[in-house]
CSV table of C-alpha atoms and ligand atoms in Angstrom, one decimal:
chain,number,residue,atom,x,y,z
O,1098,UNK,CA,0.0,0.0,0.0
O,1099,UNK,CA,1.3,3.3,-1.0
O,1100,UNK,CA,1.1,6.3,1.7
O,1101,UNK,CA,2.2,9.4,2.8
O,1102,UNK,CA,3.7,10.1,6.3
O,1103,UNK,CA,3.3,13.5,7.4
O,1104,UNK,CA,5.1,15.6,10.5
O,1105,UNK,CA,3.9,18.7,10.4
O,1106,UNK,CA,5.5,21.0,14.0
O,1107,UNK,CA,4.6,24.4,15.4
O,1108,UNK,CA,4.6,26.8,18.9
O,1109,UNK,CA,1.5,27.8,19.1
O,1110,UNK,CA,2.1,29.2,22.9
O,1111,UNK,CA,3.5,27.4,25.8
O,1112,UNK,CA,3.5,27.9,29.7
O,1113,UNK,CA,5.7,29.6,31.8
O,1114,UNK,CA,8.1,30.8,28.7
O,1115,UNK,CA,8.7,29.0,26.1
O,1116,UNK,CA,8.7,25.4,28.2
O,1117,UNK,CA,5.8,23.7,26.9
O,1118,UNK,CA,2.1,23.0,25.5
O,1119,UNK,CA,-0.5,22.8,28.1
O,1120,UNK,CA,-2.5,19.8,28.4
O,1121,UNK,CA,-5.8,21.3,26.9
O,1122,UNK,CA,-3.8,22.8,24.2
O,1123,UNK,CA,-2.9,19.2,23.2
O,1124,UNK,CA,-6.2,17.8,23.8
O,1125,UNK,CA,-8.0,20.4,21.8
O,1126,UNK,CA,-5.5,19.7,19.0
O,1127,UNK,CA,-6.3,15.8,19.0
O,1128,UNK,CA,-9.8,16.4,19.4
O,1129,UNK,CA,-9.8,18.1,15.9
O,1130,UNK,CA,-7.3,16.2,14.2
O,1131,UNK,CA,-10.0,13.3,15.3
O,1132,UNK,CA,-12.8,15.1,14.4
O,1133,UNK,CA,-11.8,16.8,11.0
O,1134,UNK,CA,-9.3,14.4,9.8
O,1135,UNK,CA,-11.4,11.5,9.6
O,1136,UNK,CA,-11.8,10.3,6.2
O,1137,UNK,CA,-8.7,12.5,5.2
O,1138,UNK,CA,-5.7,11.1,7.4
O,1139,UNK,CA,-6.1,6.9,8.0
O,1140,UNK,CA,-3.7,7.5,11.4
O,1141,UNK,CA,-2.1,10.4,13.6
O,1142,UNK,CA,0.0,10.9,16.7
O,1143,UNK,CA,0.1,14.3,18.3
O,1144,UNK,CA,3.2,14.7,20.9
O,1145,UNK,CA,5.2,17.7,21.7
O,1146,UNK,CA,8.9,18.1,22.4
O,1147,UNK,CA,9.6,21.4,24.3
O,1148,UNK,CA,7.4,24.2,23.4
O,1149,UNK,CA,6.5,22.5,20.1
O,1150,UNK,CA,3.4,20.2,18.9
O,1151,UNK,CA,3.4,17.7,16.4
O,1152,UNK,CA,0.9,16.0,13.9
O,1153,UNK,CA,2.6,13.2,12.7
O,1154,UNK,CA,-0.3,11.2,10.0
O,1155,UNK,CA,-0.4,9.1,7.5
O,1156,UNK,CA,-2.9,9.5,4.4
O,1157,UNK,CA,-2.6,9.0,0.7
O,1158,UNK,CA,-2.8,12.3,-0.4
O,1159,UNK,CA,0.7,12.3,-1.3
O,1160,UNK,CA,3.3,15.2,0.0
O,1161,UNK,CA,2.6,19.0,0.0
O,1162,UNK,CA,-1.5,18.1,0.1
O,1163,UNK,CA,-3.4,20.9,0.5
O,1164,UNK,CA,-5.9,19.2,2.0
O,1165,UNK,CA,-3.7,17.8,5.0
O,1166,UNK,CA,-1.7,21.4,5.3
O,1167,UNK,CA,-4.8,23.0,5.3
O,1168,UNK,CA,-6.0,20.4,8.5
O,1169,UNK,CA,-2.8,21.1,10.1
O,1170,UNK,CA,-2.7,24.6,9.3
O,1171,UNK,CA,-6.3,24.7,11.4
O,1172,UNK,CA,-5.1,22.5,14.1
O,1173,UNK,CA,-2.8,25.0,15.2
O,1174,UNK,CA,-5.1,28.1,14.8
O,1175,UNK,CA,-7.8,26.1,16.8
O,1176,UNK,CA,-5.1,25.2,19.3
O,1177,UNK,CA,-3.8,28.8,19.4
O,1178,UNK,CA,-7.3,29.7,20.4
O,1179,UNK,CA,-6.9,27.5,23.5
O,1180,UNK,CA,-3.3,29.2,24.1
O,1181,UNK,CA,-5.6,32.5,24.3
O,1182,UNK,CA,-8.1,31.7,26.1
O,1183,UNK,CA,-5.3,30.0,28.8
O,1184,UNK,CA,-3.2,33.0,28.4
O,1185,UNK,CA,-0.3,30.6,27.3
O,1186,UNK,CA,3.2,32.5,26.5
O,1187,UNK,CA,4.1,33.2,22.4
O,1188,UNK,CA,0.2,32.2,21.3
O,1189,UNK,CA,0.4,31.5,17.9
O,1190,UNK,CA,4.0,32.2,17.6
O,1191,UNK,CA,4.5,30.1,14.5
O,1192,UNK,CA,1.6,31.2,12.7
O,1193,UNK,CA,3.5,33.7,10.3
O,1194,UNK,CA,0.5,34.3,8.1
O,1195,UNK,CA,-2.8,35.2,8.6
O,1196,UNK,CA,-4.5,33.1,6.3
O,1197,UNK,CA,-3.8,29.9,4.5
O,1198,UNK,CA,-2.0,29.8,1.4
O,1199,UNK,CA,-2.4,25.9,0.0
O,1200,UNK,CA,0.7,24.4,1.9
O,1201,UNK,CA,2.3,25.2,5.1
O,1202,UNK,CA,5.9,25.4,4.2
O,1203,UNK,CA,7.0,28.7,3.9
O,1204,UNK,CA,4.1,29.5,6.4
O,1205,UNK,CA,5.8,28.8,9.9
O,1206,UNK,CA,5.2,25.6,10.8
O,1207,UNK,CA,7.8,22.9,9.9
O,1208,UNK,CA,7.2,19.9,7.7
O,1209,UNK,CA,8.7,16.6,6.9
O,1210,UNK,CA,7.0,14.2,4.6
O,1211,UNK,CA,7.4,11.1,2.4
O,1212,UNK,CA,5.4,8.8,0.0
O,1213,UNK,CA,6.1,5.2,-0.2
O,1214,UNK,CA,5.1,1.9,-0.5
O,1215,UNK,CA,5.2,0.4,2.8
O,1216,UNK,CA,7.0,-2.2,3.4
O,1217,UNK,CA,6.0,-5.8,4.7
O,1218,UNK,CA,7.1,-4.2,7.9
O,1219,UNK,CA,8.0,-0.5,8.2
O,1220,UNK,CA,9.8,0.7,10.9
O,1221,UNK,CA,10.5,4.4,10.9
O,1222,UNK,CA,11.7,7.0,13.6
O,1223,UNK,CA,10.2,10.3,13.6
O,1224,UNK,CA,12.4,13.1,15.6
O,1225,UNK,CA,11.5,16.8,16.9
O,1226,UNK,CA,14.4,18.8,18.2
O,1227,UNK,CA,13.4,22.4,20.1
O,1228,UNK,CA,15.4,25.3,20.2
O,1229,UNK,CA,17.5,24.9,17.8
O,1230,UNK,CA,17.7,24.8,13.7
O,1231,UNK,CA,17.2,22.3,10.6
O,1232,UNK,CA,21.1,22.0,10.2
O,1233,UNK,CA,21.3,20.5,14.0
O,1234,UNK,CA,20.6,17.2,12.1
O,1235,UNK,CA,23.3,17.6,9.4
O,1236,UNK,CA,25.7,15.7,11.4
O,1237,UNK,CA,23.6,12.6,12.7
O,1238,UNK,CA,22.6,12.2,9.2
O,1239,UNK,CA,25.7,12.4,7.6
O,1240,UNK,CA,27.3,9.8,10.2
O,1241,UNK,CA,24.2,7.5,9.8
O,1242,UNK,CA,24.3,7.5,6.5
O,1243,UNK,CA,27.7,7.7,5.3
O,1244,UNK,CA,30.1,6.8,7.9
O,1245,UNK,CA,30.9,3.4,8.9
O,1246,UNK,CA,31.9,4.7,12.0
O,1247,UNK,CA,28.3,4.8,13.2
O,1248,UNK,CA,26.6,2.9,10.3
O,1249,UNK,CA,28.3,-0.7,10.6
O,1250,UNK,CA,25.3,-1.7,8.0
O,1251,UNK,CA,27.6,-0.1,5.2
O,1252,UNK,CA,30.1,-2.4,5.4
O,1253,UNK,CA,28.0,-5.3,6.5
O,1254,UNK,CA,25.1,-5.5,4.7
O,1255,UNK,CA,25.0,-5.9,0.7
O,1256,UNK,CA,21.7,-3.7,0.5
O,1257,UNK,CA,23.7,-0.8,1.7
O,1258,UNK,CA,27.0,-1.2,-0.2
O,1259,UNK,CA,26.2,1.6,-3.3
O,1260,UNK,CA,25.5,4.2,-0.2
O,1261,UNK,CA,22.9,7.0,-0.2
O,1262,UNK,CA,22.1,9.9,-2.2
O,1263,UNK,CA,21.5,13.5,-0.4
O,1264,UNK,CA,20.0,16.1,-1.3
O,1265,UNK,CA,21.3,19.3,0.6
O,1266,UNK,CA,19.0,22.7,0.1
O,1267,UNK,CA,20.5,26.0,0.7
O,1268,UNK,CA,18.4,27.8,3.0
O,1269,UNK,CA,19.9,31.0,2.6
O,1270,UNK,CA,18.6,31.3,-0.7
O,1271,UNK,CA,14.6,33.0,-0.5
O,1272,UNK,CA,13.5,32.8,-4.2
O,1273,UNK,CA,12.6,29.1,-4.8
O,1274,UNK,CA,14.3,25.7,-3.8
O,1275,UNK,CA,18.2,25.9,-4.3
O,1276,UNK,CA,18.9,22.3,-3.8
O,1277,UNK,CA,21.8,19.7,-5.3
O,1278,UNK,CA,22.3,15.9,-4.8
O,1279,UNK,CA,25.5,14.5,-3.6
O,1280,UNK,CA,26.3,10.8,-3.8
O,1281,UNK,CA,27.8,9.0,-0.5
O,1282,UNK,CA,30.7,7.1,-0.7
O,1283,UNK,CA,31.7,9.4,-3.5
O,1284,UNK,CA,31.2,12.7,-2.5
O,1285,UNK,CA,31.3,12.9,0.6
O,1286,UNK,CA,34.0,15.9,1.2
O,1287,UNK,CA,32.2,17.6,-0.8
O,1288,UNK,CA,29.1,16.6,1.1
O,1289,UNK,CA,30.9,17.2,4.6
O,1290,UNK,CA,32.2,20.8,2.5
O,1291,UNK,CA,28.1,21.9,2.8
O,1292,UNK,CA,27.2,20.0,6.1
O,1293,UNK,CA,30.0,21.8,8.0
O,1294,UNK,CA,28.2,25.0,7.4
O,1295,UNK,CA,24.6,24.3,8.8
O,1296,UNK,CA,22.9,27.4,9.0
O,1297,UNK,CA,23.6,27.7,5.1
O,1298,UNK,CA,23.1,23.9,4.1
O,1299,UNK,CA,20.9,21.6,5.6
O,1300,UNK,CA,20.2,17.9,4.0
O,1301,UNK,CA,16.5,17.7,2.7
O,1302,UNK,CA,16.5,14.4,2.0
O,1303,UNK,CA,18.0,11.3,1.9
O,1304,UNK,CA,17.4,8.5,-0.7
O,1305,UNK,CA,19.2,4.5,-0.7
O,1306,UNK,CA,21.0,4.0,-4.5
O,1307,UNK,CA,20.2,0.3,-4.0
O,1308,UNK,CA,16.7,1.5,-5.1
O,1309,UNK,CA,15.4,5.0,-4.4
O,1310,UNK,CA,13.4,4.7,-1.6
O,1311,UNK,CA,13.7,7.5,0.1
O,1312,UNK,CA,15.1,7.2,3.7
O,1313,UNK,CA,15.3,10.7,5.2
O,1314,UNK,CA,12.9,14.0,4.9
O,1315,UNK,CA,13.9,16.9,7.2
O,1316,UNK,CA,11.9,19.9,8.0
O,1317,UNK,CA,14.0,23.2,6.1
O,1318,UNK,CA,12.2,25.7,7.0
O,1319,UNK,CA,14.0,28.9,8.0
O,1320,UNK,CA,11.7,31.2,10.2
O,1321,UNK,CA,14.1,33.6,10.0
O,1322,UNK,CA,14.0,33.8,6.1
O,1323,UNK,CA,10.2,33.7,6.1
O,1324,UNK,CA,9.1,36.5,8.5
O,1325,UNK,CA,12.6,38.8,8.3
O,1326,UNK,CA,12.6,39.0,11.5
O,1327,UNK,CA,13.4,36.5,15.3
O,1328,UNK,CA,9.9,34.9,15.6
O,1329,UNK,CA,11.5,31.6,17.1
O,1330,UNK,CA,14.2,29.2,15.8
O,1331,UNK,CA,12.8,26.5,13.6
O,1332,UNK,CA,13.0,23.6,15.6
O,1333,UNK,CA,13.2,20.9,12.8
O,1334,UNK,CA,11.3,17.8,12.7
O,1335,UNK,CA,12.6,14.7,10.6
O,1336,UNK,CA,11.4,11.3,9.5
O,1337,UNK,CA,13.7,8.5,8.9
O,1338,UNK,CA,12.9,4.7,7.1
O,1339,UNK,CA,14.8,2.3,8.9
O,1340,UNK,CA,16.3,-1.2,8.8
O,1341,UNK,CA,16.7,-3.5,5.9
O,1342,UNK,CA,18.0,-1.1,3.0
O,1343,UNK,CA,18.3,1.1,5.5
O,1344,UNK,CA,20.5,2.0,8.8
O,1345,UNK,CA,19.4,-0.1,11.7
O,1346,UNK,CA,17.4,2.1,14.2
O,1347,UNK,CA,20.3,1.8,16.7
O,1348,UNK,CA,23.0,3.5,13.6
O,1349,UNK,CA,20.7,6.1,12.9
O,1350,UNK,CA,21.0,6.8,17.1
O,1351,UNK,CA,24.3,6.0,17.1
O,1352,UNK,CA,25.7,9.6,16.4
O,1353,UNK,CA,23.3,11.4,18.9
O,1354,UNK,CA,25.4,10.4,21.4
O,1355,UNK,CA,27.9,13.0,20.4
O,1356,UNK,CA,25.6,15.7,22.0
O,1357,UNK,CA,27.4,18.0,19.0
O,1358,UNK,CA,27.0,21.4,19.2
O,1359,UNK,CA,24.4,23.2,17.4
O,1360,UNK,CA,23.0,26.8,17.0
O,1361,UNK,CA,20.0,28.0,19.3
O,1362,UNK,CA,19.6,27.8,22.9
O,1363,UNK,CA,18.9,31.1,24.9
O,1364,UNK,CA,17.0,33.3,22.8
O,1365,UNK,CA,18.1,31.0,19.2
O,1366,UNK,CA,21.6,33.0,19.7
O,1367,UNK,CA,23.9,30.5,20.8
O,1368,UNK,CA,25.7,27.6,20.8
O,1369,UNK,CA,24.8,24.4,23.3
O,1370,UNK,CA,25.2,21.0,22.7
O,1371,UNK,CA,22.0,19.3,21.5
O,1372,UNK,CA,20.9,16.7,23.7
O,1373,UNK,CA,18.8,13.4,23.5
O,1374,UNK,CA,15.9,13.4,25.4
O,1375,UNK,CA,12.6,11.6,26.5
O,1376,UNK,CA,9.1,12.3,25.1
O,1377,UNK,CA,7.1,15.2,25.7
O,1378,UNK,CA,10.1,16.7,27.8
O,1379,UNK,CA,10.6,20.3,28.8
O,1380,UNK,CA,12.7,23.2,28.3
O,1381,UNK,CA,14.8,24.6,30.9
O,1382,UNK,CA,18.2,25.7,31.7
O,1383,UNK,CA,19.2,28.5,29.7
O,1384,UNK,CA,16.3,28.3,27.8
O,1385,UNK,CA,17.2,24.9,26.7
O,1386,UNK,CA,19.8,22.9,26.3
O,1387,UNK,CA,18.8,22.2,22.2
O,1388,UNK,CA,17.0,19.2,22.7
O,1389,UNK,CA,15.7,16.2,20.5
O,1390,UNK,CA,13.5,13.3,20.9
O,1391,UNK,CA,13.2,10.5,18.9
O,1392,UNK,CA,9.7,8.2,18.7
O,1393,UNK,CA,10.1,5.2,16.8
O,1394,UNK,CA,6.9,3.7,15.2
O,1395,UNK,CA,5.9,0.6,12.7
O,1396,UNK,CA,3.0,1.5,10.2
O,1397,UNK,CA,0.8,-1.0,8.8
O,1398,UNK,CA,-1.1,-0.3,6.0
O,1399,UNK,CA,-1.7,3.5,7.2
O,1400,UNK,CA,-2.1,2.6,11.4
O,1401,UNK,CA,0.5,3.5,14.0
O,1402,UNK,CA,2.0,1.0,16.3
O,1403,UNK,CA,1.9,2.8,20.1
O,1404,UNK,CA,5.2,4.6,19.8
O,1405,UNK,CA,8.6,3.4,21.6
O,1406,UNK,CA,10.8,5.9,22.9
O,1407,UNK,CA,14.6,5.6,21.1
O,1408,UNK,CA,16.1,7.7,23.9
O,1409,UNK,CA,14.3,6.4,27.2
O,1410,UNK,CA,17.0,4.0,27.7
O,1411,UNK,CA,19.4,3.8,30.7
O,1412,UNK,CA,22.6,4.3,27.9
O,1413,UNK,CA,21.0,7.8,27.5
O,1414,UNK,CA,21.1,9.1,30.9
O,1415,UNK,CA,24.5,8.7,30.6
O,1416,UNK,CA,24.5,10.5,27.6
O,1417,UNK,CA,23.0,13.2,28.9
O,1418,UNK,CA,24.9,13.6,31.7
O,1419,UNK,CA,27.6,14.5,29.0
O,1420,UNK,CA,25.7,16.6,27.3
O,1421,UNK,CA,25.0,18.8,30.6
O,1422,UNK,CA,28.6,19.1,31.6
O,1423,UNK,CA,29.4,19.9,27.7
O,1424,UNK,CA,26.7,22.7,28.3
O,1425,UNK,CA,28.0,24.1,31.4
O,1426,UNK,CA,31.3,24.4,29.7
O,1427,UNK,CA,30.3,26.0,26.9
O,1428,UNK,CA,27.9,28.6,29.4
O,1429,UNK,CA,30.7,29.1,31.3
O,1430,UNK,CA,32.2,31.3,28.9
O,1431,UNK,CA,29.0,33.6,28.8
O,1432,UNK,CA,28.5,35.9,25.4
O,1433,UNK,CA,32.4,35.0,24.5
O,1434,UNK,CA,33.6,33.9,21.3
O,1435,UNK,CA,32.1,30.3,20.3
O,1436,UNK,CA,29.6,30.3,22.6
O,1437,UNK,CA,27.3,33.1,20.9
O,1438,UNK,CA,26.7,32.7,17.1
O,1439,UNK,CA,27.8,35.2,14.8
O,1440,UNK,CA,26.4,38.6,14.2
O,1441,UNK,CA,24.7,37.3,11.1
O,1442,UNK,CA,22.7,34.6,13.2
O,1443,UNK,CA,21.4,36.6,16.0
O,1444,UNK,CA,18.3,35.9,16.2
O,1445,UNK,CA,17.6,39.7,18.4
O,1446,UNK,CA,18.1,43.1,16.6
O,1447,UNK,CA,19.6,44.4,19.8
O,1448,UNK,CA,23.2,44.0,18.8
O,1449,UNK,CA,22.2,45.5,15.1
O,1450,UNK,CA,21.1,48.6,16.8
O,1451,UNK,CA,23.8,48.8,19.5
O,1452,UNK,CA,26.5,48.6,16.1
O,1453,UNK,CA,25.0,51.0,14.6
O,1454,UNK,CA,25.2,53.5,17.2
O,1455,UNK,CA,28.7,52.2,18.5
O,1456,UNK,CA,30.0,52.4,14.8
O,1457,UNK,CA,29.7,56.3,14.7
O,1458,UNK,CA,31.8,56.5,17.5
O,1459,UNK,CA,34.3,54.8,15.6
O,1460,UNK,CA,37.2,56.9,14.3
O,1461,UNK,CA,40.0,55.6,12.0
O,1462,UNK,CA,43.4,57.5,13.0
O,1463,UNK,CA,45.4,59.6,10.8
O,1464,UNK,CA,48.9,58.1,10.1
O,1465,UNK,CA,52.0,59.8,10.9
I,1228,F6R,C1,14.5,30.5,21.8
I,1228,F6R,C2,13.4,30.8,22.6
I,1228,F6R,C3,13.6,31.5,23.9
I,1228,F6R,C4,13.2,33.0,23.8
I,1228,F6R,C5,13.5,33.7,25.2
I,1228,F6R,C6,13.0,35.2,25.2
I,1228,F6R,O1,14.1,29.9,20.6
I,1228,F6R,O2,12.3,30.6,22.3
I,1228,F6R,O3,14.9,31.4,24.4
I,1228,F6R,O4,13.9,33.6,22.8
I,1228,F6R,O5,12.8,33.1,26.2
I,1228,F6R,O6,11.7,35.1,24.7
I,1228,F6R,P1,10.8,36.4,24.5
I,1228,F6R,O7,11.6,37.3,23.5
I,1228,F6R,O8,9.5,35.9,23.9
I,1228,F6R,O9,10.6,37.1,25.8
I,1229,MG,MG1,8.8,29.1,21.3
I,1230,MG,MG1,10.2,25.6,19.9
């Protein structure tokens, strides 16, 4: 059977800050995911990692369906009504645009999507990260699906042996899709040239060369880009096939461990390791760290398994242990050098208007 899987992420207001969803705010958003989506969507799961809900669905509308951006799209206003009424923090936040334009991207929300025929079993992982942006998977996905180091299947298994194809977009770029496909083995310095730099390039997609199925969709959008302005970083949401053709759940994992550092954290202007964590957790110390969860499903003809949780596992504790002290490092050193991104990223206008006054005071001396 041929389907669509769908994650479609926004804030839509939070409590206390920007911590998380409250629990009527989810309910409403089930309730008329339930309600409206029946007949469109043949399953859904609604969880939320930090201050961020997610439909994840499956219907055969294939991807970028307005029907199923339009539910979404209503989802959140209907749950931002909820955020008003409860006097949540950021209501709406996500919600760029006023009305609906035929497909969410490019509208706030994020989106990761793919059509396929499902396997005899299909095992996928579907992973949310908060306060932080689409290139904090560049590196998990490039040692997954690349590096033998992490992905033992790319030596091992015969399925895997031509290597995967990515598709890296550059996000920088406003006026349409500016997108290129790289080949792993063969490319891949000039694939880890464009990865290195991951507010500029982020992977899209990933596809096996044994076959092209695709393996990997990640969210791209760039709030930033969208509205001009900080409205929130774009906490990207990404869906990966697993096992068989593709890396075993546990490879794909693998280089989360890392806790590599990514941009985001306080006020989406710095730099904190991102961090593995357990469904529906919260946000806290310095407005973070970054964080990700990963749920791991099967879908059968269009229904969800109940989900298992790929980082509620004693191995991770220890993991984020790590992570914490890698944090504290980092925070140790404040606003200084690496730990604050650069001017261009700041996701404030408070340094751009400091600069501009502080650069009149500037004078260059006269030489002797
Ligand atoms: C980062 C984030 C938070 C806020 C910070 C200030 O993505 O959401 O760190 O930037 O809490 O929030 P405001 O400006 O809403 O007071
Ligand atoms: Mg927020
Ligand atoms: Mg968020």
């Amino acid at each position: 059977m041929k389907i669509t899987l769908s994650v479609i992420k926004a804030d839509v207001g939070s409590i206390g800050g920007h911590i998380k969803p409250s629990q009527k705010l989810l309910e409403r958003v089930n309730e008329y995911v339930t309600q409206e989506g029946s007949g469109l969507l043949i399953d859904h799961y609604i969880g939320h990692t930090g201050d961020d809900v997610a439909i994840l669905c499956t219907h055969q509308e294939g991807v970028g369906a307005r029907k199923v951006h339009k539910l979404a799209w209503e989802t959140f206003k209907k749950g931002t009504e909820v955020a008003k009424e409860e006097g949540l923090y950021g209501a709406g936040q996500d919600l760029l645009k006023d009305s609906f334009s035929g497909n969410v991207k490019g509208m706030g929300p994020g989106v990761a999507e793919m059509e396929f025929e499902e396997r005899e079993n299909e095992p996928f992982l579907v992973f949310c990260a908060d306060k932080t942006d689409p290139g904090a998977y560049n590196l998990p996905l490039y040692l997954a699906f690349a590096d033998p180091m992490h992905c033992s299947g790319l030596m091992l298994s015969p399925k895997m042996a031509r290597g995967f194809k990515f598709t890296i977009m550059d996000v920088e770029y406003t006026r349409g899709d500016r997108v290129v496909e790289l080949n792993a083995p063969e490319d891949i310095y000039d694939i880890a040239a464009l990865l290195r730099d991951c507010e500029r390039f982020v992977v899209e997609s990933i596809h096996s060369r044994e076959n092209g199925e695709q393996a990997a969709a990640v969210s791209t959008t760039r709030l930033h880009n969208i509205a001009g302005k900080y409205t929130g970083k774009d906490d990207p949401a990404m869906l990966v096939r697993v096992q068989g053709l593709f890396p075993a759940t546990g490879e794909v994992l693998s280089p989360f461990a890392i806790g590599h550092y990514v941009a985001g954290f306080m006020r989406g202007s710095h730099v904190g390791p991102l961090m593995p964590v357990k469904k529906n957790s919260v946000i806290s110390f310095f407005d973070g760290p970054p964080v990700v969860s990963c749920l791991a499903f099967c879908v059968h003809e269009g229904r969800f398994t109940e989900p298992a949780d790929g980082f509620d596992q004693p191995y991770w504790d220890w993991v984020r242990n790590n992570v914490s002290r890698k944090a504290t490092e980092l925070r140790q050193q404040g606003f200084f050098g690496s730990a604050m991104l650069p001017y261009s990223e700041l996701e404030y206008g408070g340094i751009v208007v400091k600069m501009e006054k502080i650069n009149k005071k500037f004078k260059v001396r006269k030489k002797k």
